[in-house]
Tab-separated table of C-alpha atoms in Angstrom:
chain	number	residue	atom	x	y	z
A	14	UNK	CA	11.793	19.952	15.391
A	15	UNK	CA	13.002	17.741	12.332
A	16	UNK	CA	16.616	18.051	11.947
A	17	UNK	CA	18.594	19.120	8.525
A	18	UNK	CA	21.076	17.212	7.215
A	19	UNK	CA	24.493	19.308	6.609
A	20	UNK	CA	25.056	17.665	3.597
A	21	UNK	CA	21.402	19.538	2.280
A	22	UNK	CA	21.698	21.501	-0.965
A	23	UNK	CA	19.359	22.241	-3.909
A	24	UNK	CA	19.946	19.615	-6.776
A	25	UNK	CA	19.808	20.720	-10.194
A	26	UNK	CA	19.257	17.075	-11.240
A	27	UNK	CA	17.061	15.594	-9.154
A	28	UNK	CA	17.446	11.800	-9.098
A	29	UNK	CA	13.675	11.814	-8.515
A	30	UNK	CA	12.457	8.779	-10.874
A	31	UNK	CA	8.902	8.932	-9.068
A	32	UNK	CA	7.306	11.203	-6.419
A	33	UNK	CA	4.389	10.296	-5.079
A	34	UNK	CA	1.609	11.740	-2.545
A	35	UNK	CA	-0.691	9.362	-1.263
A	36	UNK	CA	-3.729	9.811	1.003
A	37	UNK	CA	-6.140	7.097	2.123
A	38	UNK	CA	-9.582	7.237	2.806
A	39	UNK	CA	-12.914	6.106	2.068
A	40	UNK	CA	-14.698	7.979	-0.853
A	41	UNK	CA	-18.271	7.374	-2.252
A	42	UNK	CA	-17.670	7.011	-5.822
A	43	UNK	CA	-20.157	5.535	-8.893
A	44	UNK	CA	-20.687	2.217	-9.237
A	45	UNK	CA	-20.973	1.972	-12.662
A	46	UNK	CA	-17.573	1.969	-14.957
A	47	UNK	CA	-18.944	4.339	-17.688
A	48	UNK	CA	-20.258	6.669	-14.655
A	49	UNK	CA	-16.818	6.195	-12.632
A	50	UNK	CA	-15.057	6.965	-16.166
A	51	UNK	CA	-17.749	9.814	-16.533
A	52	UNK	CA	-17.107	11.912	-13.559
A	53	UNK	CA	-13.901	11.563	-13.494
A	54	UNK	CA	-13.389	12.642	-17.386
A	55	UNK	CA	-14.918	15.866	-16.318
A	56	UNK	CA	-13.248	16.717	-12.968
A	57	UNK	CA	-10.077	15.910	-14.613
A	58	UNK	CA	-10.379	17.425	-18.215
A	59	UNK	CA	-6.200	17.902	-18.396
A	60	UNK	CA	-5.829	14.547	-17.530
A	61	UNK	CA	-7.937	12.293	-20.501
A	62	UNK	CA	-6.426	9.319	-20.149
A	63	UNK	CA	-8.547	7.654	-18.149
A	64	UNK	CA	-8.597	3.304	-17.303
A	65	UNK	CA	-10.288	1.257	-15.228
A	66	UNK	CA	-8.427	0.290	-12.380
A	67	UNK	CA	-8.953	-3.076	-10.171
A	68	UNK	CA	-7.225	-3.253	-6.797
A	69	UNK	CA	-5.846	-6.715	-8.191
A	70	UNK	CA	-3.205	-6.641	-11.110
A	71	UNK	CA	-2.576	-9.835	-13.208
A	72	UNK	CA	0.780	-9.194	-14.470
A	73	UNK	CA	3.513	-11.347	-13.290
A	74	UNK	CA	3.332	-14.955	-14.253
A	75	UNK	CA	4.195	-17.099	-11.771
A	76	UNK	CA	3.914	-20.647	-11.496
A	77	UNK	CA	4.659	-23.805	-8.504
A	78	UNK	CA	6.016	-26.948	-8.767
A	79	UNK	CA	3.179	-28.132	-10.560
A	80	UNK	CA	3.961	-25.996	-13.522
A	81	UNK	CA	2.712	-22.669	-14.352
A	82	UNK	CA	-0.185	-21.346	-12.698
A	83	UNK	CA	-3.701	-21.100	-14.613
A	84	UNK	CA	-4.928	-17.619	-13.258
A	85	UNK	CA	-8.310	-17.184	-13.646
A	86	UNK	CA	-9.234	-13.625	-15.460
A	87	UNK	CA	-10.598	-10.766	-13.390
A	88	UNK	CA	-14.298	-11.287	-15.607
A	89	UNK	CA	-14.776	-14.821	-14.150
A	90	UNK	CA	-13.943	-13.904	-10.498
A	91	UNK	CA	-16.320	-10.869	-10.857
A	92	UNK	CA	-13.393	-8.650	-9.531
A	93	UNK	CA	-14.663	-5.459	-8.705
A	94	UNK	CA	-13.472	-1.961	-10.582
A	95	UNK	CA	-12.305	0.351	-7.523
A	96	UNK	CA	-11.717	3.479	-9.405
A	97	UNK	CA	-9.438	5.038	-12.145
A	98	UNK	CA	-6.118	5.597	-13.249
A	99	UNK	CA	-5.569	8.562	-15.291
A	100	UNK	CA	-2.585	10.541	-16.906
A	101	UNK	CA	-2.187	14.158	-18.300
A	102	UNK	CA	-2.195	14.925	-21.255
A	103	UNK	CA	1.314	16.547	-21.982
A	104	UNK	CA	2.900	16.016	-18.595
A	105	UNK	CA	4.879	12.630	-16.679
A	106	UNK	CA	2.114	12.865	-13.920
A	107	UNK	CA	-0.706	9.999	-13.118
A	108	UNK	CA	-3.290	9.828	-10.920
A	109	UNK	CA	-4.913	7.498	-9.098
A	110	UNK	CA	-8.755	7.743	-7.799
A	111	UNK	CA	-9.737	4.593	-6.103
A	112	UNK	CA	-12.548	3.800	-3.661
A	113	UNK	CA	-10.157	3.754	-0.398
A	114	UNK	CA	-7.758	5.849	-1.603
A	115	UNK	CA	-6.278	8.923	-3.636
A	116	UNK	CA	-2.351	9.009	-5.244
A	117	UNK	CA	-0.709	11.482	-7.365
A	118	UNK	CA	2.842	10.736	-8.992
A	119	UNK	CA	5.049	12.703	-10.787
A	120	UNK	CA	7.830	10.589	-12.335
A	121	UNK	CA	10.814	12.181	-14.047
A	122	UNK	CA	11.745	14.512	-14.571
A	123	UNK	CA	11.032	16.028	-11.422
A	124	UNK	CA	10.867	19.612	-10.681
A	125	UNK	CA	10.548	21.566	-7.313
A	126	UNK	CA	8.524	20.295	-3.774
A	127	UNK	CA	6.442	23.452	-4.315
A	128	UNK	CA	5.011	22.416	-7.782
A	129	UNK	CA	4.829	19.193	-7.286
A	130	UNK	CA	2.837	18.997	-3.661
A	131	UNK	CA	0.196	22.068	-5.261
A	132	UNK	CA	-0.549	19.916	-8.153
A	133	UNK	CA	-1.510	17.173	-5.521
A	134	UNK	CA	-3.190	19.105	-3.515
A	135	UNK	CA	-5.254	20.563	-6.447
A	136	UNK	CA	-6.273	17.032	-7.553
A	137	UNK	CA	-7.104	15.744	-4.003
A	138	UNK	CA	-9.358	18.659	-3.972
A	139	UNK	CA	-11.356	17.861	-6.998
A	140	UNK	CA	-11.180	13.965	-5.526
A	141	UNK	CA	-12.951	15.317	-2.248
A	142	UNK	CA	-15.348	17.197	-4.267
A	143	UNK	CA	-16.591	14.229	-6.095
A	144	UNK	CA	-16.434	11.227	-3.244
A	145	UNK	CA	-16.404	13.506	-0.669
A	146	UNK	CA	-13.981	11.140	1.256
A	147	UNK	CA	-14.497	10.798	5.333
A	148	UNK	CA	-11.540	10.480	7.868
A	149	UNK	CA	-7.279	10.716	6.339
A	150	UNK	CA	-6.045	7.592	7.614
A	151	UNK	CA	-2.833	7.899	6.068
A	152	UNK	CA	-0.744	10.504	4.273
A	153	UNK	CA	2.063	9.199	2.414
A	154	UNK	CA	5.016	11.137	0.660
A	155	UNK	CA	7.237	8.814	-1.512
A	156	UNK	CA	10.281	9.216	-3.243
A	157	UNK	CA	12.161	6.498	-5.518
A	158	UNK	CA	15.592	8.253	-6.640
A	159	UNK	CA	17.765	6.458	-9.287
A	160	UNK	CA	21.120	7.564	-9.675
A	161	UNK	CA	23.312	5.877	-12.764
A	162	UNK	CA	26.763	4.199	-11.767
A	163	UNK	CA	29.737	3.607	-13.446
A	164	UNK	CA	30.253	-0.014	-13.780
A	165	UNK	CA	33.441	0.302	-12.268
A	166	UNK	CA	32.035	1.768	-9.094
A	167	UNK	CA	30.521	-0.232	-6.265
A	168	UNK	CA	27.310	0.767	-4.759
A	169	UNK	CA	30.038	1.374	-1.169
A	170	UNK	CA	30.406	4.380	-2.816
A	171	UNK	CA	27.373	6.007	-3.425
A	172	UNK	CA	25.171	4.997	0.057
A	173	UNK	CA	26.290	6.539	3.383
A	174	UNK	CA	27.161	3.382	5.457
A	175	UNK	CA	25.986	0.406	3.613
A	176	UNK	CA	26.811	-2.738	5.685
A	177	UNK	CA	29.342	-5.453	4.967
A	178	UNK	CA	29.091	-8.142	4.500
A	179	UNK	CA	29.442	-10.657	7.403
A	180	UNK	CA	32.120	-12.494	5.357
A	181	UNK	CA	35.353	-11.558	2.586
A	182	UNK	CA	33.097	-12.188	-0.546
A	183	UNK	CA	32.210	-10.272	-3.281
A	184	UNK	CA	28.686	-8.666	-3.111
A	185	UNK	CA	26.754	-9.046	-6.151
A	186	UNK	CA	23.557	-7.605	-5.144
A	187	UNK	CA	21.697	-6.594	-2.018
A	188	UNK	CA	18.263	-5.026	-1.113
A	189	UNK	CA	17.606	-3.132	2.283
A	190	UNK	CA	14.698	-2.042	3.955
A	191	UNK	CA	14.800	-0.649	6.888
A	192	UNK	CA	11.496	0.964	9.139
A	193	UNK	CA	12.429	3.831	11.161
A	194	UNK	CA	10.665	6.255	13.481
A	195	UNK	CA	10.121	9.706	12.663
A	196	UNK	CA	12.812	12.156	14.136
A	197	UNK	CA	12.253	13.666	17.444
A	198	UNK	CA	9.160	12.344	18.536
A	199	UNK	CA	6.944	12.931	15.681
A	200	UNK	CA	4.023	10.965	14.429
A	201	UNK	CA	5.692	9.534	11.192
A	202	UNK	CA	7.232	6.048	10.420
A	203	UNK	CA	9.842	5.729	7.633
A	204	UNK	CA	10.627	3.015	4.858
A	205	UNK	CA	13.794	3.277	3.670
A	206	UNK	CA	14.919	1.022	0.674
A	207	UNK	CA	18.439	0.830	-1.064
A	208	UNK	CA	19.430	-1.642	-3.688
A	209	UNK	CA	21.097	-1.433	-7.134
A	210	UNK	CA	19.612	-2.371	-9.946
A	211	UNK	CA	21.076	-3.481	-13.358
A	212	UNK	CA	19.598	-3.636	-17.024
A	213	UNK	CA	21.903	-4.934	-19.703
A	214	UNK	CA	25.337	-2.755	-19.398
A	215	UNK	CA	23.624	0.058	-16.969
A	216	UNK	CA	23.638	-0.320	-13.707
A	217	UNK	CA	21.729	2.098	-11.029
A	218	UNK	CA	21.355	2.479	-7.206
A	219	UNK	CA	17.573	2.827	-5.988
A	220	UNK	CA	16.998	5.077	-2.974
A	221	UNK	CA	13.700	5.016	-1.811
A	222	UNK	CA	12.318	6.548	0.825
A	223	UNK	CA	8.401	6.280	1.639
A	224	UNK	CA	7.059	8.649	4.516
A	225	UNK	CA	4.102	7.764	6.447
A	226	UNK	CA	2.054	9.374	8.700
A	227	UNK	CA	-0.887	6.886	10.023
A	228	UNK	CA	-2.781	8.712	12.130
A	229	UNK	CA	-6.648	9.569	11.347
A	230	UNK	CA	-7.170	12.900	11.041
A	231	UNK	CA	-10.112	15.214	9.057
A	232	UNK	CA	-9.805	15.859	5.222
A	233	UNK	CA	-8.520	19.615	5.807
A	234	UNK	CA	-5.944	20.712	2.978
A	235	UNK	CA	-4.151	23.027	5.829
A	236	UNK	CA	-3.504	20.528	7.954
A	237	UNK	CA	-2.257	18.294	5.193
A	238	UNK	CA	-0.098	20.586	3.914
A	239	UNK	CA	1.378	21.177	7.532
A	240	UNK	CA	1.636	17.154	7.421
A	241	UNK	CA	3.123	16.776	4.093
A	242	UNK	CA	5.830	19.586	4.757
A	243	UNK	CA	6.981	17.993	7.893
A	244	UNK	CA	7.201	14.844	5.270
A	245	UNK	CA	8.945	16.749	3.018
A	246	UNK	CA	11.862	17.517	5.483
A	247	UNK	CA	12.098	13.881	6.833
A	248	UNK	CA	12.370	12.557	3.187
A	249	UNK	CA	15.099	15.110	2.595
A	250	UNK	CA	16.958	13.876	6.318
A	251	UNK	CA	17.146	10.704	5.244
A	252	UNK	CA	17.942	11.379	1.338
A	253	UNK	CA	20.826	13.069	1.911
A	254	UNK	CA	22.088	11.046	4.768
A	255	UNK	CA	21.567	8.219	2.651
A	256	UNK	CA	23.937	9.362	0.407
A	257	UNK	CA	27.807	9.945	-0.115
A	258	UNK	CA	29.515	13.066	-1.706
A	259	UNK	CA	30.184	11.406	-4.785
A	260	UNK	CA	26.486	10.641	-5.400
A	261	UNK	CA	25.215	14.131	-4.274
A	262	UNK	CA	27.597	15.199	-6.518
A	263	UNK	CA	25.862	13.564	-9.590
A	264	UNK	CA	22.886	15.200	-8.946
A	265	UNK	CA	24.247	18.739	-9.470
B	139	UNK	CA	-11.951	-23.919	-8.161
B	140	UNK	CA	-9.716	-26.487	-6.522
B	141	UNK	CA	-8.654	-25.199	-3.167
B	142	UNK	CA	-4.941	-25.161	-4.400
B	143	UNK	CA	-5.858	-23.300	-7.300
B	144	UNK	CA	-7.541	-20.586	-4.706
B	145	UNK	CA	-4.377	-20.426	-2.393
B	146	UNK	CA	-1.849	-19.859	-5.293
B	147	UNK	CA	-4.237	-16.831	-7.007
B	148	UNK	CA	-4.658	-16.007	-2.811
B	149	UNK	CA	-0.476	-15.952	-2.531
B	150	UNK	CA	-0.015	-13.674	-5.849
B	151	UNK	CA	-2.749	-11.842	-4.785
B	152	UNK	CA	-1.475	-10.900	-1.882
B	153	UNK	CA	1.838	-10.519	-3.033
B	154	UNK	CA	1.309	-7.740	-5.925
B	155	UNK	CA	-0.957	-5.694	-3.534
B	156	UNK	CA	0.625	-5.895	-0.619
B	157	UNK	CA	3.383	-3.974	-0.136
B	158	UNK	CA	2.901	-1.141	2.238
B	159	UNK	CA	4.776	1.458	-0.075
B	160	UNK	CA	2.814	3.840	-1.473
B	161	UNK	CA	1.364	2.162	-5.208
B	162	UNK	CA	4.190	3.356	-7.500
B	163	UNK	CA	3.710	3.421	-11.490
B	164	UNK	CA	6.909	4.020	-12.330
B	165	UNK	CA	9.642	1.069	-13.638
B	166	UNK	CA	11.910	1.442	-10.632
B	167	UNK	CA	8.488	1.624	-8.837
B	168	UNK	CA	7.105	-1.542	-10.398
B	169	UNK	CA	10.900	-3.108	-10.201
B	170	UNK	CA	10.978	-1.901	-5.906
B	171	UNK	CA	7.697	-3.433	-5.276
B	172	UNK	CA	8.305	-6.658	-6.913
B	173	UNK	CA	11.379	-7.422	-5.472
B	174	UNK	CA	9.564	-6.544	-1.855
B	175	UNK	CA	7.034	-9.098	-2.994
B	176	UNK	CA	9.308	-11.653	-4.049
B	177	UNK	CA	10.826	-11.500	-1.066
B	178	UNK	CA	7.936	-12.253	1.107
B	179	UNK	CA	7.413	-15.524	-1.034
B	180	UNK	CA	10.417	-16.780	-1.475
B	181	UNK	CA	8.898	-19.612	0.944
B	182	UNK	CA	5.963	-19.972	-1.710
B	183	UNK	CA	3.749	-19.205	1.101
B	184	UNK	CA	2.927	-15.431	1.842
B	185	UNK	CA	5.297	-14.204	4.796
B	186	UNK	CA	2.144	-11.218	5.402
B	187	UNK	CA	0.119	-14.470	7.220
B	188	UNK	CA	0.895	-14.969	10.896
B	189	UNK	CA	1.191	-18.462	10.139
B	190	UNK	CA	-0.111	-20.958	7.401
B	191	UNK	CA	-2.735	-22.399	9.163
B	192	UNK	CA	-4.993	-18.890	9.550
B	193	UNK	CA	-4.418	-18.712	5.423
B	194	UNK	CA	-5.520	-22.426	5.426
B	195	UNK	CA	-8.303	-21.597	7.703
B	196	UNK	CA	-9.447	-18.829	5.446
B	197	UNK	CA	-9.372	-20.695	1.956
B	198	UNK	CA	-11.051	-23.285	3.739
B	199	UNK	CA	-13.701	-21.291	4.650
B	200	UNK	CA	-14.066	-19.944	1.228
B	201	UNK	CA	-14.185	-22.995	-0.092
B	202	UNK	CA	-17.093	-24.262	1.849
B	203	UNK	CA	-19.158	-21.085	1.298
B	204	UNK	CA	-18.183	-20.038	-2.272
B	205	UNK	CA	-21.692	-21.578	-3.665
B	206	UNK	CA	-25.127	-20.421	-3.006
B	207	UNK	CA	-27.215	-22.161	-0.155
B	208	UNK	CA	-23.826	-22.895	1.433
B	209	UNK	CA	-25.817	-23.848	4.717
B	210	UNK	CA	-28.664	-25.331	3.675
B	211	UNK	CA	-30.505	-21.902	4.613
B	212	UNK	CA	-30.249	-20.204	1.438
B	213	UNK	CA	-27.177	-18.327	2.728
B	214	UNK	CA	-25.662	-16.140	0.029
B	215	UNK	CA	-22.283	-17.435	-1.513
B	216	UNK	CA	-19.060	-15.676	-0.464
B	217	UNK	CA	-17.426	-13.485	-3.638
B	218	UNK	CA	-14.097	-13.628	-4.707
B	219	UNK	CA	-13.809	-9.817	-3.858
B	220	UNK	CA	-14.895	-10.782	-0.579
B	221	UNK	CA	-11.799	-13.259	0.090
B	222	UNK	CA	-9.948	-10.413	-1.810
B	223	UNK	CA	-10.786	-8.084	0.524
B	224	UNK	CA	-10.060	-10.492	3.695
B	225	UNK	CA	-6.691	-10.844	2.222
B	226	UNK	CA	-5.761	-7.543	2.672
B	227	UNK	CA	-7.701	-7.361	5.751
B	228	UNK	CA	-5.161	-9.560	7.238
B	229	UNK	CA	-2.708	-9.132	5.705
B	230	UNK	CA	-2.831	-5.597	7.066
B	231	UNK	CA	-3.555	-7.073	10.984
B	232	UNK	CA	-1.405	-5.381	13.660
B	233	UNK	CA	1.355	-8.862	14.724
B	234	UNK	CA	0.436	-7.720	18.121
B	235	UNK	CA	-3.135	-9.182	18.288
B	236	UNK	CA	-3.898	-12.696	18.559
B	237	UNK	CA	-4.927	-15.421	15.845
B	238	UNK	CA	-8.475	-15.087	14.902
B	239	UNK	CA	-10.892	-17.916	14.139
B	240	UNK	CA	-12.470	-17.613	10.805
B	241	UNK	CA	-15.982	-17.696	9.615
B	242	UNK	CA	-18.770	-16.680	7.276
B	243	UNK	CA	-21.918	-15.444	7.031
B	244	UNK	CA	-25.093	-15.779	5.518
B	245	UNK	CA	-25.024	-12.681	4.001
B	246	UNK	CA	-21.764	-13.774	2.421
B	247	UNK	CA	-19.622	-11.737	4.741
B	248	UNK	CA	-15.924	-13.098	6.018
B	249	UNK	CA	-15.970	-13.355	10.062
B	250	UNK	CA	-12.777	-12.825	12.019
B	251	UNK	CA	-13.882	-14.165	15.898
B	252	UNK	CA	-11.942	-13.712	18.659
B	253	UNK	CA	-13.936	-15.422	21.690
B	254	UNK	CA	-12.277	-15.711	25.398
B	255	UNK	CA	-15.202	-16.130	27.625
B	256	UNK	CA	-19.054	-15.844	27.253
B	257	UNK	CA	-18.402	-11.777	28.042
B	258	UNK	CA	-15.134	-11.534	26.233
B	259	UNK	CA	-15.526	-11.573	22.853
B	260	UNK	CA	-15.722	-9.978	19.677
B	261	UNK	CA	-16.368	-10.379	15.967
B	262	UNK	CA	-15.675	-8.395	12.515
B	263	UNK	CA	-16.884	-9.003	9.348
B	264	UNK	CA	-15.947	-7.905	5.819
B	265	UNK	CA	-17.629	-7.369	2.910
B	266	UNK	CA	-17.157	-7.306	-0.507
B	267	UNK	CA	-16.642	-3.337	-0.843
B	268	UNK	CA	-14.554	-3.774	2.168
B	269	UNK	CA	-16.737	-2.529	4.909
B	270	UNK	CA	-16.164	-3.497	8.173
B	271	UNK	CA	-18.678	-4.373	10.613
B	272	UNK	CA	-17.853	-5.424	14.109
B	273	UNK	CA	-19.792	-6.542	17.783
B	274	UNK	CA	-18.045	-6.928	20.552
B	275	UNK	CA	-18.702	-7.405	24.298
B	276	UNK	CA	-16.264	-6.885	26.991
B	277	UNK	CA	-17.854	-7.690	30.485
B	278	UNK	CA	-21.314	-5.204	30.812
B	279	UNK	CA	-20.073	-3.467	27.973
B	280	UNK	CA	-21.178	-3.849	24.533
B	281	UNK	CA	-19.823	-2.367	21.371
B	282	UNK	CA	-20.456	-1.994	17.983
B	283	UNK	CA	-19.754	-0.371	15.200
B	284	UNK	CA	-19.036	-0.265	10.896
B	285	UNK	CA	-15.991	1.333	9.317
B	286	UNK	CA	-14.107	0.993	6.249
B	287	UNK	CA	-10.968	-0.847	5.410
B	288	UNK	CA	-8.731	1.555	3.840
B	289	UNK	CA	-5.677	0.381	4.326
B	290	UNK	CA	-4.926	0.229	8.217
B	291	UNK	CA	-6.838	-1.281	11.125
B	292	UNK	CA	-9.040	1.032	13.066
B	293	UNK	CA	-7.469	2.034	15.974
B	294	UNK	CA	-10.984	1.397	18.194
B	295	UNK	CA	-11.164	-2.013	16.745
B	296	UNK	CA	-7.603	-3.186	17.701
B	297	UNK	CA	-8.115	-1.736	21.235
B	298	UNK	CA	-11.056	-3.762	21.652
B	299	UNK	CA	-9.746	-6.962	20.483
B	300	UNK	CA	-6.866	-6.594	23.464
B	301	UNK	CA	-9.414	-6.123	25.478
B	302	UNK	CA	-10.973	-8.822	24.750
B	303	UNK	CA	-7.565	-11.119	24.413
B	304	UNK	CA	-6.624	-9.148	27.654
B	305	UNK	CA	-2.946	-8.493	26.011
């Protein structure tokens, strides 16, 4: 049984920057980029923007002591493509079809659970259909929530029971993570990560919370769904727990 | 390559794909995951490694197999996307188990060994594509088997390693 927070209400403005259902297994797809880009251009016709997508992303520039790093491109290592990324055509939501794994995201605005997980759902069933993935060895239900603060607020007043600091100085910035077990016994692990995070003038906490369940288990929508709605209700747990009055009261 | 060329594309490497969130594309996804990366190399030396010398161990290893004929046996050359694929491979390794010895193939495979006695022992390879393949023998009984990486170790796999460590 996966308990309900009190403070639990229906938000007319979800904070929701980016949902995202994840499920990972291993799927048979093409070889070839032009066939990968090819099947995938006709399961997916609402979604046409399709690219290439490499497990391994060049794009931070980083360097050592010696000076900046010379990082060899993706051609000469003979990286190899792993599946697709692809976004619709009117709407904020992406997918992902690799060879070990399948993701859909909505980012903002977001809308209801109901919408959101049947759109998933849909997609992973046209991604079984063409790799015809074996074993779910993990489901995973994300949710980054950004919430915009005053600069004259402190971050104390928005999360539920942020620590102190060990000493009488002024926090500039922090960034928790904390793993937690799945209410009451259940099979799921939790990532929860708060921080704040400024550009320019605007300053915003980050909630995110990142479900997990990691336990094999046969490609059958119904008992994904069951899975994913027992995710649903731990995300919302610790969302609103995370979370103070005055924040929930942003969101409405 | 250089070898230190190799373990800084290794440490980004495993830096942008390894956090265990779900892949966000997003900016406060991009901005969430970067700072969890960052903070696993603020030593300049991935914090995902059980200790520098199994990293050393595997660039090492890469190193001496990366070219064809390797062993003098006409051995196929290791890929990058197989080192790529051992990176996540351990980076991915339950903290329980213990340290591995590393090795290749000749079929160009990466080798993770763990050998106790002459009936305790057991050995998994990688691929390129990220299959697993892995033999292991545990007193009379032998055991073998091929899965695919996808993310987490397979639960039979880890079992049989602490059988084989005895932990």
């Amino acid at each position: 049984m996966i308990p309900r927070s009190a403070k639990q209400r229906h938000l007319e403005n979800a904070p929701a920057a980016e949902a995202i259902i994840e499920l990972r297994a291993a799927a048979t797809l093409p070889e070839g980029e032009s066939e990968l880009k090819e099947v995938f251009s006709v399961g997916y016709p609402d979604y046409p923007e399709i690219r290439l997508h490499s497990d391994f992303q060049f794009n931070v520039a980083v360097g050592d002591r010696n000076g900046p790093l010379k990082i060899p491109a993706l051609e000469e290592l003979g990286v190899n493509v792993q599946g697709v990324r692809m976004a619709h055509q009117q709407l904020p939501q992406i997918i992902i079809c690799l060879r070990d794994r399948f993701s859909y995201s909505r980012l903002a605005p977001y809308q209801d659970w109901d919408s959101f997980q049947a759109e998933a759902m849909r997609c992973w069933g046209i991604y079984s259909r063409i790799g015809k993935p074996s074993n779910v060895e993990r489901i995973g239900v994300r949710f980054i929530n950004r919430i915009p603060m005053p600069s004259s607020d402190l971050a104390d007043q928005y999360f539920q029971d942020l620590a102190n600091a060990p000493v009488a100085l002024r926090r500039k910035s922090f960034f928790y993570r904390d793993i937690l077990d799945g209410p009451g016994g259940t099979p799921y692990t939790v990532a929860l990560v708060r921080t704040v995070q400024s550009k320019g003038d605007d300053t915003s906490i980050l909630l995110d919370v990142d479900v997990l369940h990691q336990e094999p288990l046969a490609p059958n929508p119904s008992k994904i769904r069951r899975h994913l709605e027992a995710m649903r209700e731990i995300k919302n747990l610790v969302f609103f727990e995370s979370l103070t009055e005055k924040a929930l009261e942003t969101c409405q | 390559m250089k070898k230190n060329e190799i373990l800084q594309a290794v440490a980004i490497i495993s830096g942008l794909s390894g956090a265990p969130n779900l892949q966000a594309t997003s900016q406060e996804g991009a901005y969430l995951d970067q700072q969890l990366s960052l903070g696993e190399e603020s030593t300049g030396i991935p914090a995902i490694f059980h200790d520098y010398a199994l990293l050393d161990e595997l660039i090492d290893v890469f190193a001496e197999c990366h070219n064809p004929n390797w062993d003098g046996y006409e051995a196929k050359p290791v890929e990058f996307n197989t080192l790529f694929q051992a990176v996540k491979f351990i980076k991915a390794m339950p903290p329980i188990l213990p340290k591995p010895s590393i090795g290749a193939d000749p079929d160009g495979d990466l080798s993770l060994d763990w050998h106790e006695t002459s009936d305790r022992t057991i050995m998994v390879s990688i691929n390129s594509q990220g299959k697993l393949h892995f033999a292991a023998l545990v007193g009379q009984s032998r055991f073998t088997g091929a899965e695919p990486f996808v993310g987490e170790w397979p639960r039979q796999l880890v079992d049989l390693i602490r059988q084989v460590a005895n932990t």
